[in-house]
mmCIF file of C-alpha atoms and ligand atoms in Angstrom:
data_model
loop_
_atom_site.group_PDB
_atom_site.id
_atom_site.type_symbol
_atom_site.label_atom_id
_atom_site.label_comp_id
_atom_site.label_asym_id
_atom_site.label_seq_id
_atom_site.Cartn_x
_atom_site.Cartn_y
_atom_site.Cartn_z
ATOM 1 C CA UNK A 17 0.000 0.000 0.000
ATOM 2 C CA UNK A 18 2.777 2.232 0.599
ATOM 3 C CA UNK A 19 4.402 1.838 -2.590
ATOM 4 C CA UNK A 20 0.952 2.874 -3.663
ATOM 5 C CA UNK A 21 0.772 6.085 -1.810
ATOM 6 C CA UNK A 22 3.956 6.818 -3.603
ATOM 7 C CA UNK A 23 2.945 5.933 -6.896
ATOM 8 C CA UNK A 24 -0.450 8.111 -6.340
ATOM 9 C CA UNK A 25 1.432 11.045 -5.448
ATOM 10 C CA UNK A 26 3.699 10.919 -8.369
ATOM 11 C CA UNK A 27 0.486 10.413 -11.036
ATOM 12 C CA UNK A 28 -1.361 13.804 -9.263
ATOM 13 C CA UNK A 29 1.551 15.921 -9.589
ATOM 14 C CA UNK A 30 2.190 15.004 -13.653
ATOM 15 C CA UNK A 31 -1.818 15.703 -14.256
ATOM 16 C CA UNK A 32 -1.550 18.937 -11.858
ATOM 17 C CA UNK A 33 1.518 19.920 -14.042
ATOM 18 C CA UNK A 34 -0.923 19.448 -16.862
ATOM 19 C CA UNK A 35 -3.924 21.452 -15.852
ATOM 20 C CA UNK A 36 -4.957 24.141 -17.794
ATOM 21 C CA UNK A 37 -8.424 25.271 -16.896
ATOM 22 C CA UNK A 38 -10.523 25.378 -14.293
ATOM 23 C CA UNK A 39 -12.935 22.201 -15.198
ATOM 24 C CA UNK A 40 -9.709 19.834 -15.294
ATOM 25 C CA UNK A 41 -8.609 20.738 -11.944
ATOM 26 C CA UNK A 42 -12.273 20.114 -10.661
ATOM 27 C CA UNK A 43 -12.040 16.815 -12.590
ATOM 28 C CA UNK A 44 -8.268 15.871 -11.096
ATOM 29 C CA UNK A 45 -9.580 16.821 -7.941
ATOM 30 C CA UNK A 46 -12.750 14.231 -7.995
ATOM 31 C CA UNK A 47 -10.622 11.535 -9.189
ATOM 32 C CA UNK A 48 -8.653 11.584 -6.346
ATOM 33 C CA UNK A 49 -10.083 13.092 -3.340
ATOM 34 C CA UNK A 50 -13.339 12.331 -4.106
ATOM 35 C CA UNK A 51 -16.009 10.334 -2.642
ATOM 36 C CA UNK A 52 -14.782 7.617 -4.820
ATOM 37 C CA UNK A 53 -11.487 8.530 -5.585
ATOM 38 C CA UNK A 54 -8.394 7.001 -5.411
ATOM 39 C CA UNK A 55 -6.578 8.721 -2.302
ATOM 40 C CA UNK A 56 -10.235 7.783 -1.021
ATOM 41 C CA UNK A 57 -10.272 4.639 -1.635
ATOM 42 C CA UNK A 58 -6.432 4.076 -0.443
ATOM 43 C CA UNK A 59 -8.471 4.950 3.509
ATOM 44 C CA UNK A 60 -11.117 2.617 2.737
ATOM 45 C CA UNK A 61 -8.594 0.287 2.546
ATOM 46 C CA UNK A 62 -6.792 0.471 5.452
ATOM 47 C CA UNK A 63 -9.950 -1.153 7.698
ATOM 48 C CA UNK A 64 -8.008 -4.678 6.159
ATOM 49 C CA UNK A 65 -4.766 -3.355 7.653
ATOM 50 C CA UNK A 66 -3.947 -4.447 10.888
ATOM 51 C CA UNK A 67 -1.078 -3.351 13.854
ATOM 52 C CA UNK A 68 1.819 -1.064 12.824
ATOM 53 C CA UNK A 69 0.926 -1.363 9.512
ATOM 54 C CA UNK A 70 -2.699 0.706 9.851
ATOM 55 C CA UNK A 71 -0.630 2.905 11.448
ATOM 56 C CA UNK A 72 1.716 4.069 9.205
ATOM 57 C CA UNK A 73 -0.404 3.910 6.171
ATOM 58 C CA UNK A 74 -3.085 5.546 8.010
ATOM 59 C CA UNK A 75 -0.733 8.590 8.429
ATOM 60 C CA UNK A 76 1.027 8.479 5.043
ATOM 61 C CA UNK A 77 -2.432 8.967 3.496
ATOM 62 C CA UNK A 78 -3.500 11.206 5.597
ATOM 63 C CA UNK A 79 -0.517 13.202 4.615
ATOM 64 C CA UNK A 80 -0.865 12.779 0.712
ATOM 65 C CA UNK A 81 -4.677 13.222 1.468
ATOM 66 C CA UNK A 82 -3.902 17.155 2.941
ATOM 67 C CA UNK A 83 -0.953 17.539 -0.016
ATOM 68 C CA UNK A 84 -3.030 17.082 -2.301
ATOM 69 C CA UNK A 85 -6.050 19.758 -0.936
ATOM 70 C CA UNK A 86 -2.876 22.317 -0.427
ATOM 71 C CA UNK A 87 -2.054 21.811 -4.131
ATOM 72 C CA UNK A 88 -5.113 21.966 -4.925
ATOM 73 C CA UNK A 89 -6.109 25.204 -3.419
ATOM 74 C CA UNK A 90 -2.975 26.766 -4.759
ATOM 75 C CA UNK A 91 -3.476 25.898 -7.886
ATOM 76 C CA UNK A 92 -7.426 27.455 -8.038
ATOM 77 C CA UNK A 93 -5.606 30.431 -7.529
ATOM 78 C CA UNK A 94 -3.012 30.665 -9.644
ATOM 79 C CA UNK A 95 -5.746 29.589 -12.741
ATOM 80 C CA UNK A 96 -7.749 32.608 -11.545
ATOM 81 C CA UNK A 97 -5.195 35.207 -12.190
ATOM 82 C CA UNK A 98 -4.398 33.314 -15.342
ATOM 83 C CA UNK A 99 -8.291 33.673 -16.576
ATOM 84 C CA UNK A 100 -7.825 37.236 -15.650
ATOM 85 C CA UNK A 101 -5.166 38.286 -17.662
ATOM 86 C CA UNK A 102 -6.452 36.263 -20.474
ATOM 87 C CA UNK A 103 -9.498 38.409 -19.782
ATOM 88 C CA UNK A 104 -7.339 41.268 -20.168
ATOM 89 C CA UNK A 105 -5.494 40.552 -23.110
ATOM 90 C CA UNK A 106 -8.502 39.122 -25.335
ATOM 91 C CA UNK A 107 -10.380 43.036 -24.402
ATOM 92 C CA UNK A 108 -7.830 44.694 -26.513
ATOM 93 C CA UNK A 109 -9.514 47.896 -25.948
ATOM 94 C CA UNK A 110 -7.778 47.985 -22.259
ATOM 95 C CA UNK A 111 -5.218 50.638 -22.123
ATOM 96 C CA UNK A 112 -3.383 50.670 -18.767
ATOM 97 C CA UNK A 113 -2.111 53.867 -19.438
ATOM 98 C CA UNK A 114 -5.664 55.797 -20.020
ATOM 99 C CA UNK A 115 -6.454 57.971 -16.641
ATOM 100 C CA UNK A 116 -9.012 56.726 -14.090
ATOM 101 C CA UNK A 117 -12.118 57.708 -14.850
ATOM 102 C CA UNK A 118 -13.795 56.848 -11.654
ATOM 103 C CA UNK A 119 -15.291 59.298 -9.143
ATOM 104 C CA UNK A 120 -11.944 60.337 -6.989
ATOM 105 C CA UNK A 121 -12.626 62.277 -4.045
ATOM 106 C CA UNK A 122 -11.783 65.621 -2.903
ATOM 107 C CA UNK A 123 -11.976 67.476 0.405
ATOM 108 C CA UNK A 124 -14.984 69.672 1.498
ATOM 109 C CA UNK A 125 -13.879 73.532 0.577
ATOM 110 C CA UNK A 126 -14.968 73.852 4.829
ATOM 111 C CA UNK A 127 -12.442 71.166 5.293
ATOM 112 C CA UNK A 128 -9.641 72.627 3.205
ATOM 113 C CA UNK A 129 -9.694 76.137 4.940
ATOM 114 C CA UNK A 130 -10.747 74.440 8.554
ATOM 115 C CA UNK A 131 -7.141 72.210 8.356
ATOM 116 C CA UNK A 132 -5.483 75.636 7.084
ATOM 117 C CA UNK A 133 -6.421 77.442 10.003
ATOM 118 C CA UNK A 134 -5.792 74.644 12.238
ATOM 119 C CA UNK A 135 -2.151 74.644 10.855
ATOM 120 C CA UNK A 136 -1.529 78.487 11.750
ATOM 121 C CA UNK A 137 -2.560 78.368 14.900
ATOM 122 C CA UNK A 138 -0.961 75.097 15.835
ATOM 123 C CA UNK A 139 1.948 76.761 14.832
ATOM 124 C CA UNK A 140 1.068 79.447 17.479
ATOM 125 C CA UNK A 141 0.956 76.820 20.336
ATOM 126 C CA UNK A 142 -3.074 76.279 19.744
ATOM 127 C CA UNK A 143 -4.176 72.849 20.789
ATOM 128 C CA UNK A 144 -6.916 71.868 18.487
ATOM 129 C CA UNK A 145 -10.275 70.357 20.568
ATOM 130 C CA UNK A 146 -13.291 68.700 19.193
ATOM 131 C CA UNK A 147 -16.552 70.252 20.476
ATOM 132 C CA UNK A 148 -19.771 67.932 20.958
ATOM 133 C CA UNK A 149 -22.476 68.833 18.642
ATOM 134 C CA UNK A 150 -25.347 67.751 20.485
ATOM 135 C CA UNK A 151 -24.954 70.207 23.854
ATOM 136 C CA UNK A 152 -26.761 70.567 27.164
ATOM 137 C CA UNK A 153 -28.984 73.925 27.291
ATOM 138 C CA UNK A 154 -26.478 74.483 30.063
ATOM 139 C CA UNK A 155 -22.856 74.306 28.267
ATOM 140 C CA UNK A 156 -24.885 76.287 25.191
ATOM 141 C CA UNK A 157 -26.490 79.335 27.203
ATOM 142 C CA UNK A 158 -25.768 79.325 30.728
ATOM 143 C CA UNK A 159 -22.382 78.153 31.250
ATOM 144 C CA UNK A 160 -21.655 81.566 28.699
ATOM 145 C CA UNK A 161 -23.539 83.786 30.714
ATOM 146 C CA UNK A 162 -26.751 83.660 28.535
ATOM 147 C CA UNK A 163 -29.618 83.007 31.322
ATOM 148 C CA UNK A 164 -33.254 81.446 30.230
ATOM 149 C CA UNK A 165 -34.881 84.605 30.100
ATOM 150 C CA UNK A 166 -31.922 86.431 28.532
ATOM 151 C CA UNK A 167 -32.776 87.785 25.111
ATOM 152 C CA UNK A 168 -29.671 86.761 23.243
ATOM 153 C CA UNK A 169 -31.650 83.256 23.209
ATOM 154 C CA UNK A 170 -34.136 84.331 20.857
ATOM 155 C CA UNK A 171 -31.295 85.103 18.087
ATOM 156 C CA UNK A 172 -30.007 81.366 18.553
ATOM 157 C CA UNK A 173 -33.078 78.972 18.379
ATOM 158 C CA UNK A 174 -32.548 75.904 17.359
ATOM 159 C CA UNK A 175 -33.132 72.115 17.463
ATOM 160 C CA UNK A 176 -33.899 70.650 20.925
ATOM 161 C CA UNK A 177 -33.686 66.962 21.104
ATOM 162 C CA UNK A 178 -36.715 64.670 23.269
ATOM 163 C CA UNK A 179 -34.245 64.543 26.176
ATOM 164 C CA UNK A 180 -34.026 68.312 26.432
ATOM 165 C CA UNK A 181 -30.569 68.922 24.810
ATOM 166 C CA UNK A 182 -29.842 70.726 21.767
ATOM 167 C CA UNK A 183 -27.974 71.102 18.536
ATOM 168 C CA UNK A 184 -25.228 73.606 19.412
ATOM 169 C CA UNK A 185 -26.361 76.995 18.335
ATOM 170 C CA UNK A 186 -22.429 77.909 18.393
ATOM 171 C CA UNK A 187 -18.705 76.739 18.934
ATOM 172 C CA UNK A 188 -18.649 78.302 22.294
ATOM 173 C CA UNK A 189 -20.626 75.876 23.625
ATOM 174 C CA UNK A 190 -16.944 73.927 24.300
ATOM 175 C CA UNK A 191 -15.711 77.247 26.180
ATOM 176 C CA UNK A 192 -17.116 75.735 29.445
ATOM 177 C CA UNK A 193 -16.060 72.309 28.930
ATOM 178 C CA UNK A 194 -12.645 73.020 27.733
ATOM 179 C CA UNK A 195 -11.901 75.785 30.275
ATOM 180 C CA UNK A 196 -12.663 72.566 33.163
ATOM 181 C CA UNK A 197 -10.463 70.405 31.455
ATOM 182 C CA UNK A 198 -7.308 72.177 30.801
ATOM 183 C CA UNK A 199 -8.072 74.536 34.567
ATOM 184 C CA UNK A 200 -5.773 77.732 35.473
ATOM 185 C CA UNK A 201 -2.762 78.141 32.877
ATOM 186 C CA UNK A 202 0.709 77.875 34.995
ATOM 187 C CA UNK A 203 2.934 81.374 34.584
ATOM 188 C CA UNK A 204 4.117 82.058 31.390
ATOM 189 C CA UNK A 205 1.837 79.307 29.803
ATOM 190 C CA UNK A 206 -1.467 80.627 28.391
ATOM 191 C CA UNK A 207 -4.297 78.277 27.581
ATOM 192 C CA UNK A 208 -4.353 78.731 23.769
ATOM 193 C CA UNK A 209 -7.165 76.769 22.015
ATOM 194 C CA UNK A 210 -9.208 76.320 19.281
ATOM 195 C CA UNK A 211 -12.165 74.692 18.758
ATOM 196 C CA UNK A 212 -14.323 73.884 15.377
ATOM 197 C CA UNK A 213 -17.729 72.779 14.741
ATOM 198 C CA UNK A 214 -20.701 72.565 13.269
ATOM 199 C CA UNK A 215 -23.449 74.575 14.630
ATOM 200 C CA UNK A 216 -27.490 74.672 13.935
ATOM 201 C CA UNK A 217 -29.625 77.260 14.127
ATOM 202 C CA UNK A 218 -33.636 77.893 13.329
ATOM 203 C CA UNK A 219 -32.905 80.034 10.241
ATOM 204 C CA UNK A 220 -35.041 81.449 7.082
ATOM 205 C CA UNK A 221 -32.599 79.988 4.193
ATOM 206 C CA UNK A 222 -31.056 82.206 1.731
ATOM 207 C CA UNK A 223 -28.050 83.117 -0.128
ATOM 208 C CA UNK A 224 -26.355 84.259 3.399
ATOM 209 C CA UNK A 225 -28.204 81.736 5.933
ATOM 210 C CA UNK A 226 -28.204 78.330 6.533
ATOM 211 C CA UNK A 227 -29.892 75.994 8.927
ATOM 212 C CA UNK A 228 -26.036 74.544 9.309
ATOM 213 C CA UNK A 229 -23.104 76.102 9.483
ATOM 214 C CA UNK A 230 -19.438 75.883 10.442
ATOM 215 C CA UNK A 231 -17.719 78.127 13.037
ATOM 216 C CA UNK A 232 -13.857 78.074 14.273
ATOM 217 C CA UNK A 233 -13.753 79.096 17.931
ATOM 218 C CA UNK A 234 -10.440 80.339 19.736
ATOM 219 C CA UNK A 235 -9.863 81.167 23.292
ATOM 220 C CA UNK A 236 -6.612 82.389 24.663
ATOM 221 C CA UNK A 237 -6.430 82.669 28.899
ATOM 222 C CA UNK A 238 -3.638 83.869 30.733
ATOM 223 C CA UNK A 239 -2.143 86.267 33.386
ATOM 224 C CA UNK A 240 -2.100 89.281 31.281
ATOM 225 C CA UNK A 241 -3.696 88.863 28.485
ATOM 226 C CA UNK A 242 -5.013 92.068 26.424
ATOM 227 C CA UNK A 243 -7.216 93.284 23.883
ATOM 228 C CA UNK A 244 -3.901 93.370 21.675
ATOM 229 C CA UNK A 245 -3.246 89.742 22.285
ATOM 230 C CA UNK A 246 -6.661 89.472 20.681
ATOM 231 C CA UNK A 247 -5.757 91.857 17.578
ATOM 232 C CA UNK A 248 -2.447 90.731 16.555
ATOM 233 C CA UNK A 249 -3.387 87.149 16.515
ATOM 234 C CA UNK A 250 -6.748 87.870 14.141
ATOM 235 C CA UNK A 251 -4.412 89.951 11.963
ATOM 236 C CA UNK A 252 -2.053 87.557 11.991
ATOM 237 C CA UNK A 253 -4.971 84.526 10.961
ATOM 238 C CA UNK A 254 -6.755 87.038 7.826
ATOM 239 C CA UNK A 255 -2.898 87.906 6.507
ATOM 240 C CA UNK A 256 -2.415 84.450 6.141
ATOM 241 C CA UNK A 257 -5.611 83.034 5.297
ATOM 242 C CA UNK A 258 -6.477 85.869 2.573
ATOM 243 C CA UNK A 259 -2.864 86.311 1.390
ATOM 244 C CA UNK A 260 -3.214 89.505 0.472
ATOM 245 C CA UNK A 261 -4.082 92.839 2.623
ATOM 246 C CA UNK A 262 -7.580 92.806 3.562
ATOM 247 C CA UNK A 263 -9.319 95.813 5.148
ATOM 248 C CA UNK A 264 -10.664 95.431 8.934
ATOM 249 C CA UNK A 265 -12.640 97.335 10.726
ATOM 250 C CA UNK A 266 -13.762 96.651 14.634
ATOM 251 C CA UNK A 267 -16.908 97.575 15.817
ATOM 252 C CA UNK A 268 -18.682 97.641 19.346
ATOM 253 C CA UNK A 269 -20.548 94.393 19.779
ATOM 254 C CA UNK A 270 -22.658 92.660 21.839
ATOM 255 C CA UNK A 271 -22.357 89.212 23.329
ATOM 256 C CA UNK A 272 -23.127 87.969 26.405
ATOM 257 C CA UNK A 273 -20.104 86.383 26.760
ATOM 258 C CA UNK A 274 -17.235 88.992 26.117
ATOM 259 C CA UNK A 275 -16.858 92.496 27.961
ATOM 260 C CA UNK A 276 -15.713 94.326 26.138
ATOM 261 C CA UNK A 277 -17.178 92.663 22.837
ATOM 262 C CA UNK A 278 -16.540 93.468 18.807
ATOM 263 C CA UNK A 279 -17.004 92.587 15.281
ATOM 264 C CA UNK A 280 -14.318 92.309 13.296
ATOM 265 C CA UNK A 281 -15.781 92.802 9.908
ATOM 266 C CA UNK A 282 -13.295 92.296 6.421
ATOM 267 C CA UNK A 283 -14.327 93.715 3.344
ATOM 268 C CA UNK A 284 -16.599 92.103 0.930
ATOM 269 C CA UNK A 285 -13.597 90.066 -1.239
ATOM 270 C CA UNK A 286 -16.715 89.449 -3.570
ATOM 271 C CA UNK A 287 -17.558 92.372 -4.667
ATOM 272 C CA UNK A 288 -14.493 94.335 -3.589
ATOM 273 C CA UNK A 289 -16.581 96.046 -1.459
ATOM 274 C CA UNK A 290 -19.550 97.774 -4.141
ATOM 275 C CA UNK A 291 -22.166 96.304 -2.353
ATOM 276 C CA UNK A 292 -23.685 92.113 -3.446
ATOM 277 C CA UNK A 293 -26.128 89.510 -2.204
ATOM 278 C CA UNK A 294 -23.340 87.995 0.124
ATOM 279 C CA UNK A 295 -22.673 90.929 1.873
ATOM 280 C CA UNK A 296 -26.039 92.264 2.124
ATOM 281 C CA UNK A 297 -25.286 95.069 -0.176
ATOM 282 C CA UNK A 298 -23.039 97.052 2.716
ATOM 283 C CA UNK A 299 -19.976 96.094 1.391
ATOM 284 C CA UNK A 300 -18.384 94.578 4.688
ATOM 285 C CA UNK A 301 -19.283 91.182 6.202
ATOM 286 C CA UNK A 302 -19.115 90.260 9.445
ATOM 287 C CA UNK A 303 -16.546 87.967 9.323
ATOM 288 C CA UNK A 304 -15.648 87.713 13.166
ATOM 289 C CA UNK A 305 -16.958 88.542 16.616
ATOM 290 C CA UNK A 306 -14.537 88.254 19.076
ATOM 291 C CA UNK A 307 -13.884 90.025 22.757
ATOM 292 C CA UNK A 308 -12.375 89.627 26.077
ATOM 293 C CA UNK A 309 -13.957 86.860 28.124
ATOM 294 C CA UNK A 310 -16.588 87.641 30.064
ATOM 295 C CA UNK A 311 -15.334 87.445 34.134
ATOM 296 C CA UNK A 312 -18.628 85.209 34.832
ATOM 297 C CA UNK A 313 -17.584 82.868 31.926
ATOM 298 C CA UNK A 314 -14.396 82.368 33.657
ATOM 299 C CA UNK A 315 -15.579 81.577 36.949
ATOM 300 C CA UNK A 316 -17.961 79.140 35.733
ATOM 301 C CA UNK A 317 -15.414 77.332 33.818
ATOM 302 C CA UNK A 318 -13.227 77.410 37.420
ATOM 303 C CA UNK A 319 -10.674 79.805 36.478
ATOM 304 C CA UNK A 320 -10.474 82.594 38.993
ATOM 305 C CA UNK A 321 -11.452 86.217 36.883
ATOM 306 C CA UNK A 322 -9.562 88.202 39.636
ATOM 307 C CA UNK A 323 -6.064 86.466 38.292
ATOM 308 C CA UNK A 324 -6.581 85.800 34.469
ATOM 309 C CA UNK A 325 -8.145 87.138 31.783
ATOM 310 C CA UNK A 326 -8.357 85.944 28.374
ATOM 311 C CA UNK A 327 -9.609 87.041 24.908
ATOM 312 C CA UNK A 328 -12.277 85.046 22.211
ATOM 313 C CA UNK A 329 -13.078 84.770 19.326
ATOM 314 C CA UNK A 330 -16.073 82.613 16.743
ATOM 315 C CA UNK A 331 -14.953 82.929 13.086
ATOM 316 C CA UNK A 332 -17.687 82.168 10.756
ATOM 317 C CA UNK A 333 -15.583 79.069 9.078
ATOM 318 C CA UNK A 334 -18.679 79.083 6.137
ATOM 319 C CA UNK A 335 -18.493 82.757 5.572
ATOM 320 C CA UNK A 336 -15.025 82.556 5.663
ATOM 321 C CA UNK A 337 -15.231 80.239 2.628
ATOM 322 C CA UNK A 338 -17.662 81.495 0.475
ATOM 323 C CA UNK A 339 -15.200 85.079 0.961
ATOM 324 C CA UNK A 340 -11.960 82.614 -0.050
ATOM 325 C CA UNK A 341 -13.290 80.909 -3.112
ATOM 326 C CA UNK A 342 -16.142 83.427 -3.623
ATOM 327 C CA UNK A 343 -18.958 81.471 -3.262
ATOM 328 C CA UNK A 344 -21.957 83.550 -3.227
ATOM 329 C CA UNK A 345 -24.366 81.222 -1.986
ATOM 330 C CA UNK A 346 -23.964 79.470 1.448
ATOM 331 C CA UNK A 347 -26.641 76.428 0.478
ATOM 332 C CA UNK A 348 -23.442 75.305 -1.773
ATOM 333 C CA UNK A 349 -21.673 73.566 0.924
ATOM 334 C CA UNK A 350 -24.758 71.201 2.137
ATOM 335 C CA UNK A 351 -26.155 70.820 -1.274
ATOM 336 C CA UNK A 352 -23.738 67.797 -1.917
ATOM 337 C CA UNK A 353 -23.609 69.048 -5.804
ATOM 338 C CA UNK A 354 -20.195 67.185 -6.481
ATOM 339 C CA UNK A 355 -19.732 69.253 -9.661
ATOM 340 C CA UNK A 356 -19.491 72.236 -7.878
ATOM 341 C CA UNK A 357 -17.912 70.978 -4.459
ATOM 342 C CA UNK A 358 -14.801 68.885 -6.457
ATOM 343 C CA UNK A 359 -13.536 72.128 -7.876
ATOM 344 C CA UNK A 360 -11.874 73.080 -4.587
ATOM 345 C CA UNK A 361 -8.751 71.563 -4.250
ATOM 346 C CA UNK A 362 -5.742 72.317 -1.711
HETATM 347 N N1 LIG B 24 -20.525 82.498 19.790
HETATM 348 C C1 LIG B 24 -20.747 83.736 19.093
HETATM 349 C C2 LIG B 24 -21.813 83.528 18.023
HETATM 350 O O1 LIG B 24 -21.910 82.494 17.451
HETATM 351 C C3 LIG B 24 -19.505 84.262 18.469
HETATM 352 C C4 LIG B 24 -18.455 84.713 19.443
HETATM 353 C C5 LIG B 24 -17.483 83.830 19.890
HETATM 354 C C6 LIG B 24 -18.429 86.007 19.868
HETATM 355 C C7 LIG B 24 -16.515 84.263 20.762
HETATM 356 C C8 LIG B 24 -17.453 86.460 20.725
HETATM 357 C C9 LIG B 24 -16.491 85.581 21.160
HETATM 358 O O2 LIG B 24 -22.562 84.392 17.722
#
């Protein structure tokens, strides 16, 4: 029998060597690992064995039993890539060399200018956070001083869940949060953060509002910081961002959060400042409010407003971009029209 097992091995590899297509392998296989095959046979056999004898054939067919599967898997796959580059070459259309055609993606214009402001400031020792977007009514309004009955509310409706949270109205939602986690900067080392997001708000849609929008939130607490802290870093962000000189002008604002508060507004890069849709025919937008932080913010956030003071600031990210790449209608971004959104490219 063992001469047998010998003998069988020999014939399989000669036909294997043989095989061409996929049907003569499934063939070679049957006839010997089959129900009635001859390896399968060779185990029927050994029940008239007996002793040593059983033993060692039992094992040496085992053996050629398991070679032969191997082989046999192997071989499947090497006649697959074979019928696929027969597949290839009979298609003599197929040109390796012609360009993809298929659908390659690109990065979200809001992504693009989000990771270049991320860079600047990173280089400016900002640590980057990730804000929730579904908030607490407390991290959202009260934890930045804006009380229930407080009228700043009205401005920022927006989308309460059943468990009486809410879609984050804006990026300073994280102030609170953040402020907790990082607690009083040591000497010398001001906090320096920013924070992105997406933010929600009840809105009438048109060429200037959306129901969803993207802001870029930075916060900067320390012993001594100023309002000048505040201005040379948001010159330093629209020199870079704009690469060219853009025109600024600060103005008194109100939020409930800074004392004092402003709005930086840049001129309208659309229209160079005639007066369009985007910019509400004024010629400026309102690009950024910004402002020291409020002392109540800071206690609430455990950092003592007797010892530090720190500046903020909520840059429209989508208004940003629709100034960069002059976009003049904000429903672009969420409309997922790939024609328009794939021209943007870093
Ligand atoms: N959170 C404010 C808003 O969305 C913007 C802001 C941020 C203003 C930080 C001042 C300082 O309207």
């Amino acid at each position: 029998m063992l001469d047998n097992l010998v003998k069988l091995r020999e014939q399989f590899k000669q036909e294997l060597e043989a095989v061409e297509i996929r049907e003569e392998l499934e063939s070679i296989r049957i006839r010997f690992i089959g129900k009635k095959g001859l390896v399968t046979s060779e185990l029927k056999n050994l029940k008239n064995l007996s002793g040593d004898m059983k033993k060692q054939a039992g094992k040496e067919v085992n053996i050629l039993k398991n070679d032969i599967e191997q082989s046999i898997i192997a071989y499947q796959k090497i006649i697959a890539d074979k019928e696929y580059l027969a597949e290839i070459e009979k298609s003599e259309k197929y040109d390796f060399t012609i360009p993809s055609r298929s659908n390659m993606g690109s990065l979200h214009p809001i992504t693009i200018i989000q990771k270049e402001i991320e860079d600047i400031f990173k280089t400016m020792g900002f640590i980057v956070e990730d804000g929730l977007e579904v908030q607490t009514e407390y991290n959202n309004f009260e934890a930045v001083n804006i009380p229930s009955d407080h009228p700043a509310r009205e401005m920022q409706d927006t989308y309460y869940l059943d468990n009486g949270q809410l879609l984050k109205t804006h990026t300073s939602a994280a102030q609170n949060a953040i402020m907790k986690k990082y607690g009083a900067p040591e000497p010398g080392k001001p906090l320096r953060v920013l924070f992105p997001g997406r933010c929600f708000r009840n809105e009438n849609l048109d060429a200037s509002h959306e129901n969803t929008f993207f802001q870029l939130e930075g916060m900067m607490i320390g012993e001594d910081i100023s309002i000048s802290n505040l201005i040379y870093f948001m010159k330093v962000l629209l020199s870079e961002v704009f690469k060219t000189d853009v025109k600024v002008r600060l103005r008194p604002g109100f939020f409930p959060f800074v004392e004092p508060g402003f709005e930086l507004d840049i001129n309208c890069l659309i229209c160079g400042g005639d007066g369009c849709s985007t910019c509400k025919h004024t010629g400026w937008l309102e690009l950024l409010p910004c402002g020291m932080i409020h002392p109540n913010v800071l206690e609430l956030g455990g950092i003592n407003p007797d010892k530090y003071t720190g500046f903020a600031f909520g840059l429209g990210l989508t208004r940003l971009a629709m100034m960069k790449y002059e976009i003049k209608d904000i429903r672009l971004f969420n409309s997922g029209n790939l024609k328009q959104l794939k021209q943007f490219t870093i």
